[in-house]
Amino acid sequence: MSSNRAILSIIMSMVHMMTVLMQISSSIHAFSTDNSARFAVLPTSPLHYTLQRQVFTDTRRTPTTLLASNEDGNDETNKLLEKARLLREQVSSLETTKLETQQMLQQEREKVQQQKEMLQLEEDKKKSAWKERYSVEVPILKDMGEEVMESIDFPPRLKGGKSRVIAIQAPLPLGLLLGEDASIPGITSVDEVSPDGNGAKAGVQQGDILRAITACQTTMETPTWQLIAGGIGQPKTKRFMYSVDGRPLEEVMDAIVSNRMDALGRDVWLVLERMEEG
């Protein structure tokens, strides 16, 4: 804001200087015109001879008077020219100051832009680090029934920012003992891991927090032609990712067991949140 005021002040000063220069120029022009009128050649025709003598008689001056008048005029002209020169120098100085101020403002804008870019870069790094910790690829069931691997974010449930989310696949039975975390409501934790179980072999550890698992559900699907014929349809099992955050332990256990209905016999997907050591 102070820089804008400085530029406005410089512009107003330049306008004032230009006005003064125009006044000086007008004065010099008027002075020159007046001197030219004094020494203009009068008509020499006989008709105006009498008037010519009258004019010379009325305006006649002694040589001393004319010399003094010319010296005074020259002094006045020199003063005006000197003043004009000084004003031009001041205008030039103001223009230089204006240019320097504009350059300074441009440098400040570039500096601010660089700071914004650095802040944005830091923010992008933080987001990238967050996604690396709390984002995993899991199979997602689409509307047409196909599964597509997608990266899904799981915001941390454990405080401190030292946890990490991982995805593990293991066949049934998992060999895990699950429980409800008394300190954090709505969290299902891994209380025990069987050393020889499939869960341990896949990398599940005691103390892990279960965030999501695959679950299977069987529904009756009836094509349009069967509806017209009065058919009852056929059962179809779909597998999908099931978030266990805030779900009762009994419901979580049922979801794990439902993977036995998978006609393809695929491994169970487990999304776990784990505290990092150190």
Tab-separated table of C-alpha atoms in Angstrom:
chain	number	residue	atom	x	y	z
A	1	MET	CA	0.000	0.000	0.000
A	2	SER	CA	2.866	2.415	0.833
A	3	SER	CA	4.458	1.685	-2.557
A	4	ASN	CA	1.192	2.584	-4.341
A	5	ARG	CA	1.070	5.899	-2.446
A	6	ALA	CA	4.659	6.625	-3.496
A	7	ILE	CA	3.845	6.011	-7.175
A	8	LEU	CA	0.722	8.240	-6.924
A	9	SER	CA	2.794	11.011	-5.323
A	10	ILE	CA	5.387	10.765	-8.108
A	11	ILE	CA	2.693	10.962	-10.812
A	12	MET	CA	1.115	14.065	-9.179
A	13	SER	CA	4.541	15.731	-8.974
A	14	MET	CA	5.187	15.021	-12.664
A	15	VAL	CA	1.809	16.538	-13.625
A	16	HIS	CA	2.668	19.684	-11.610
A	17	MET	CA	6.079	19.920	-13.285
A	18	MET	CA	4.570	19.603	-16.765
A	19	THR	CA	2.039	22.360	-15.954
A	20	VAL	CA	4.824	24.706	-14.844
A	21	LEU	CA	6.819	23.905	-18.010
A	22	MET	CA	3.804	24.778	-20.175
A	23	GLN	CA	3.402	28.100	-18.324
A	24	ILE	CA	7.089	28.909	-18.832
A	25	SER	CA	6.854	28.037	-22.531
A	26	SER	CA	3.817	30.325	-22.899
A	27	SER	CA	5.676	33.162	-21.161
A	28	ILE	CA	8.734	32.775	-23.421
A	29	HIS	CA	6.520	32.763	-26.514
A	30	ALA	CA	4.651	35.856	-25.378
A	31	PHE	CA	7.906	37.657	-24.601
A	32	SER	CA	9.376	36.810	-28.018
A	33	THR	CA	6.198	37.938	-29.773
A	34	ASP	CA	6.254	41.229	-27.902
A	35	ASN	CA	9.868	42.000	-28.916
A	36	SER	CA	9.153	41.069	-32.515
A	37	ALA	CA	6.229	43.454	-32.561
A	38	ARG	CA	8.422	46.270	-31.347
A	39	PHE	CA	10.933	45.948	-34.180
A	40	ALA	CA	8.534	45.018	-36.979
A	41	VAL	CA	9.059	46.844	-40.269
A	42	LEU	CA	6.264	49.324	-40.847
A	43	PRO	CA	4.689	49.842	-44.252
A	44	THR	CA	6.649	52.250	-46.478
A	45	SER	CA	3.905	53.302	-48.850
A	46	PRO	CA	3.221	57.092	-49.066
A	47	LEU	CA	-0.233	56.499	-47.636
A	48	HIS	CA	1.211	55.370	-44.320
A	49	TYR	CA	4.314	57.538	-44.217
A	50	THR	CA	2.723	60.085	-41.910
A	51	LEU	CA	1.482	57.333	-39.591
A	52	GLN	CA	4.924	55.712	-39.692
A	53	ARG	CA	6.583	58.893	-38.527
A	54	GLN	CA	3.957	59.238	-35.825
A	55	VAL	CA	4.644	55.721	-34.569
A	56	PHE	CA	8.395	56.258	-34.561
A	57	THR	CA	7.889	59.577	-32.847
A	58	ASP	CA	5.659	58.083	-30.142
A	59	THR	CA	7.689	54.919	-29.528
A	60	ARG	CA	11.110	56.359	-30.106
A	61	ARG	CA	13.675	55.515	-27.413
A	62	THR	CA	17.242	56.458	-26.867
A	63	PRO	CA	19.941	53.811	-27.578
A	64	THR	CA	20.630	53.522	-23.863
A	65	THR	CA	16.967	52.769	-23.158
A	66	LEU	CA	16.786	50.111	-25.947
A	67	LEU	CA	19.973	48.435	-24.738
A	68	ALA	CA	18.723	48.288	-21.168
A	69	SER	CA	15.397	46.880	-22.370
A	70	ASN	CA	17.136	44.149	-24.396
A	71	GLU	CA	19.402	43.223	-21.481
A	72	ASP	CA	16.430	42.989	-19.147
A	73	GLY	CA	14.613	40.793	-21.667
A	74	ASN	CA	17.622	38.542	-22.123
A	75	ASP	CA	18.012	38.175	-18.355
A	76	GLU	CA	14.346	37.266	-17.990
A	77	THR	CA	14.603	34.758	-20.851
A	78	ASN	CA	17.713	33.185	-19.352
A	79	LYS	CA	16.012	32.888	-15.987
A	80	LEU	CA	13.014	31.204	-17.559
A	81	LEU	CA	15.230	28.849	-19.557
A	82	GLU	CA	17.240	27.956	-16.449
A	83	LYS	CA	14.064	27.306	-14.526
A	84	ALA	CA	12.788	25.112	-17.364
A	85	ARG	CA	16.082	23.172	-17.357
A	86	LEU	CA	15.840	22.601	-13.623
A	87	LEU	CA	12.244	21.453	-13.991
A	88	ARG	CA	13.243	19.032	-16.748
A	89	GLU	CA	15.936	17.604	-14.481
A	90	GLN	CA	13.411	17.193	-11.687
A	91	VAL	CA	10.965	15.452	-14.055
A	92	SER	CA	13.756	13.143	-15.230
A	93	SER	CA	14.646	12.378	-11.620
A	94	LEU	CA	11.007	11.626	-10.826
A	95	GLU	CA	10.747	9.310	-13.823
A	96	THR	CA	13.878	7.483	-12.673
A	97	THR	CA	12.436	7.164	-9.164
A	98	LYS	CA	9.165	5.881	-10.621
A	99	LEU	CA	11.014	3.261	-12.669
A	100	GLU	CA	13.042	2.164	-9.642
A	101	THR	CA	9.838	1.915	-7.575
A	102	GLN	CA	8.168	-0.197	-10.256
A	103	GLN	CA	11.195	-2.486	-10.397
A	104	MET	CA	11.126	-2.813	-6.610
A	105	LEU	CA	7.413	-3.676	-6.684
A	106	GLN	CA	8.052	-6.259	-9.410
A	107	GLN	CA	10.790	-7.829	-7.299
A	108	GLU	CA	8.452	-7.923	-4.294
A	109	ARG	CA	5.732	-9.600	-6.380
A	110	GLU	CA	8.213	-12.177	-7.648
A	111	LYS	CA	9.388	-12.803	-4.088
A	112	VAL	CA	5.807	-13.291	-2.880
A	113	GLN	CA	5.128	-15.649	-5.806
A	114	GLN	CA	8.223	-17.684	-4.956
A	115	GLN	CA	7.092	-17.918	-1.332
A	116	LYS	CA	3.650	-19.117	-2.460
A	117	GLU	CA	5.233	-21.737	-4.703
A	118	MET	CA	7.447	-22.943	-1.852
A	119	LEU	CA	4.456	-23.167	0.494
A	120	GLN	CA	2.485	-25.053	-2.159
A	121	LEU	CA	5.420	-27.422	-2.657
A	122	GLU	CA	5.596	-28.078	1.078
A	123	GLU	CA	1.833	-28.657	1.187
A	124	ASP	CA	2.078	-31.091	-1.741
A	125	LYS	CA	4.876	-32.948	0.032
A	126	LYS	CA	2.760	-33.241	3.173
A	127	LYS	CA	-0.200	-34.535	1.177
A	128	SER	CA	2.012	-37.005	-0.647
A	129	ALA	CA	3.472	-38.238	2.653
A	130	TRP	CA	-0.042	-38.522	4.110
A	131	LYS	CA	-1.299	-40.555	1.144
A	132	GLU	CA	1.756	-42.786	1.348
A	133	ARG	CA	0.885	-43.548	4.960
A	134	TYR	CA	-2.896	-43.761	4.837
A	135	SER	CA	-3.801	-44.830	1.299
A	136	VAL	CA	-3.809	-48.417	-0.055
A	137	GLU	CA	-5.042	-50.184	-3.185
A	138	VAL	CA	-7.899	-52.622	-2.634
A	139	PRO	CA	-10.473	-54.325	-4.920
A	140	ILE	CA	-13.611	-52.203	-5.332
A	141	LEU	CA	-16.868	-53.676	-6.666
A	142	LYS	CA	-18.327	-51.565	-9.490
A	143	ASP	CA	-21.960	-51.236	-10.590
A	144	MET	CA	-21.583	-53.749	-13.424
A	145	GLY	CA	-20.239	-56.397	-11.062
A	146	GLU	CA	-16.533	-56.205	-11.925
A	147	GLU	CA	-13.782	-55.593	-9.398
A	148	VAL	CA	-11.295	-52.777	-9.998
A	149	MET	CA	-8.192	-52.015	-7.945
A	150	GLU	CA	-8.401	-48.471	-6.605
A	151	SER	CA	-6.431	-46.388	-4.132
A	152	ILE	CA	-8.593	-45.687	-1.068
A	153	ASP	CA	-7.790	-43.267	1.757
A	154	PHE	CA	-8.170	-44.419	5.364
A	155	PRO	CA	-7.788	-41.436	7.718
A	156	PRO	CA	-5.872	-42.486	10.843
A	157	ARG	CA	-7.774	-43.633	13.904
A	158	LEU	CA	-4.674	-43.758	16.087
A	159	LYS	CA	-3.367	-40.414	17.348
A	160	GLY	CA	0.183	-39.142	17.119
A	161	GLY	CA	0.721	-39.361	13.365
A	162	LYS	CA	3.033	-42.376	13.716
A	163	SER	CA	0.719	-45.024	12.316
A	164	ARG	CA	0.540	-46.480	8.804
A	165	VAL	CA	-2.193	-48.285	6.842
A	166	ILE	CA	-1.316	-51.507	5.011
A	167	ALA	CA	-3.277	-54.052	2.957
A	168	ILE	CA	-2.743	-57.807	3.442
A	169	GLN	CA	-4.222	-60.881	1.742
A	170	ALA	CA	-4.597	-64.200	3.547
A	171	PRO	CA	-6.734	-67.337	3.104
A	172	LEU	CA	-9.196	-68.599	5.687
A	173	PRO	CA	-8.827	-69.495	8.481
A	174	LEU	CA	-6.883	-66.446	9.530
A	175	GLY	CA	-5.852	-67.668	12.969
A	176	LEU	CA	-6.594	-64.320	14.616
A	177	LEU	CA	-8.271	-63.398	17.878
A	178	LEU	CA	-10.068	-60.072	17.491
A	179	GLY	CA	-11.351	-57.806	20.236
A	180	GLU	CA	-12.818	-54.370	20.843
A	181	ASP	CA	-10.426	-51.643	21.957
A	182	ALA	CA	-11.736	-50.359	25.281
A	183	SER	CA	-9.762	-47.094	25.040
A	184	ILE	CA	-11.058	-46.161	21.570
A	185	PRO	CA	-14.760	-47.015	20.965
A	186	GLY	CA	-15.644	-48.520	17.603
A	187	ILE	CA	-12.200	-50.002	16.936
A	188	THR	CA	-11.560	-53.698	16.306
A	189	SER	CA	-8.043	-54.734	17.268
A	190	VAL	CA	-5.976	-57.898	16.759
A	191	ASP	CA	-5.475	-59.213	20.294
A	192	GLU	CA	-3.700	-62.478	19.428
A	193	VAL	CA	-2.057	-64.006	16.360
A	194	SER	CA	-1.586	-67.755	15.985
A	195	PRO	CA	2.105	-68.277	15.091
A	196	ASP	CA	1.259	-70.935	12.497
A	197	GLY	CA	-1.925	-69.274	11.220
A	198	ASN	CA	-2.495	-67.811	7.787
A	199	GLY	CA	-2.771	-64.325	9.253
A	200	ALA	CA	0.699	-64.513	10.817
A	201	LYS	CA	2.172	-65.846	7.582
A	202	ALA	CA	0.631	-62.911	5.676
A	203	GLY	CA	2.138	-60.405	8.123
A	204	VAL	CA	-0.667	-59.611	10.575
A	205	GLN	CA	0.731	-58.527	13.951
A	206	GLN	CA	-0.689	-58.323	17.437
A	207	GLY	CA	-1.921	-54.804	18.164
A	208	ASP	CA	-2.932	-54.079	14.561
A	209	ILE	CA	-6.199	-52.189	14.094
A	210	LEU	CA	-8.610	-53.702	11.582
A	211	ARG	CA	-9.972	-50.985	9.271
A	212	ALA	CA	-11.637	-52.900	6.425
A	213	ILE	CA	-12.053	-56.439	5.065
A	214	THR	CA	-13.628	-58.156	2.098
A	215	ALA	CA	-17.081	-59.589	2.695
A	216	CYS	CA	-19.465	-61.621	0.549
A	217	GLN	CA	-23.211	-61.275	0.122
A	218	THR	CA	-25.625	-63.502	-1.803
A	219	THR	CA	-28.566	-61.941	-3.608
A	220	MET	CA	-31.236	-63.272	-5.975
A	221	GLU	CA	-30.926	-61.860	-9.452
A	222	THR	CA	-33.748	-62.356	-11.898
A	223	PRO	CA	-33.324	-61.456	-15.594
A	224	THR	CA	-36.248	-59.697	-17.280
A	225	TRP	CA	-37.232	-62.730	-19.337
A	226	GLN	CA	-37.511	-64.829	-16.154
A	227	LEU	CA	-39.716	-62.217	-14.536
A	228	ILE	CA	-42.056	-62.386	-17.526
A	229	ALA	CA	-42.085	-66.184	-17.310
A	230	GLY	CA	-42.690	-66.059	-13.571
A	231	GLY	CA	-39.220	-67.280	-12.568
A	232	ILE	CA	-37.780	-66.758	-9.116
A	233	GLY	CA	-34.238	-65.938	-10.266
A	234	GLN	CA	-30.866	-67.361	-9.337
A	235	PRO	CA	-28.586	-66.644	-6.372
A	236	LYS	CA	-25.439	-64.596	-7.051
A	237	THR	CA	-22.625	-63.904	-4.610
A	238	LYS	CA	-20.801	-60.573	-4.681
A	239	ARG	CA	-17.604	-59.693	-2.883
A	240	PHE	CA	-17.001	-56.130	-1.725
A	241	MET	CA	-14.861	-54.117	0.679
A	242	TYR	CA	-16.478	-53.687	4.084
A	243	SER	CA	-15.394	-50.900	6.465
A	244	VAL	CA	-15.341	-52.104	10.073
A	245	ASP	CA	-14.895	-48.642	11.641
A	246	GLY	CA	-17.528	-48.276	14.343
A	247	ARG	CA	-19.098	-51.673	13.652
A	248	PRO	CA	-19.906	-54.202	16.422
A	249	LEU	CA	-17.435	-57.055	16.851
A	250	GLU	CA	-20.078	-59.711	16.069
A	251	GLU	CA	-20.828	-58.045	12.733
A	252	VAL	CA	-17.109	-57.880	11.903
A	253	MET	CA	-16.721	-61.617	12.649
A	254	ASP	CA	-19.699	-62.455	10.427
A	255	ALA	CA	-18.176	-60.390	7.591
A	256	ILE	CA	-14.895	-62.352	7.838
A	257	VAL	CA	-16.697	-65.698	7.810
A	258	SER	CA	-18.802	-64.627	4.804
A	259	ASN	CA	-15.702	-64.931	2.610
A	260	ARG	CA	-16.323	-68.717	2.647
A	261	MET	CA	-19.199	-68.038	0.228
A	262	ASP	CA	-16.818	-66.732	-2.435
A	263	ALA	CA	-17.252	-69.158	-5.336
A	264	LEU	CA	-13.738	-68.398	-6.533
A	265	GLY	CA	-12.164	-69.158	-3.146
A	266	ARG	CA	-10.112	-65.961	-3.165
A	267	ASP	CA	-8.008	-64.724	-0.246
A	268	VAL	CA	-9.472	-62.324	2.281
A	269	TRP	CA	-8.317	-58.717	1.997
A	270	LEU	CA	-7.506	-57.035	5.325
A	271	VAL	CA	-6.754	-53.316	5.709
A	272	LEU	CA	-4.797	-52.757	8.925
A	273	GLU	CA	-3.542	-49.674	10.738
A	274	ARG	CA	-0.280	-50.266	12.539
A	275	MET	CA	1.823	-48.123	14.844
A	276	GLU	CA	5.373	-47.721	13.635
A	277	GLU	CA	8.192	-48.419	16.049
A	278	GLY	CA	10.211	-45.444	17.218
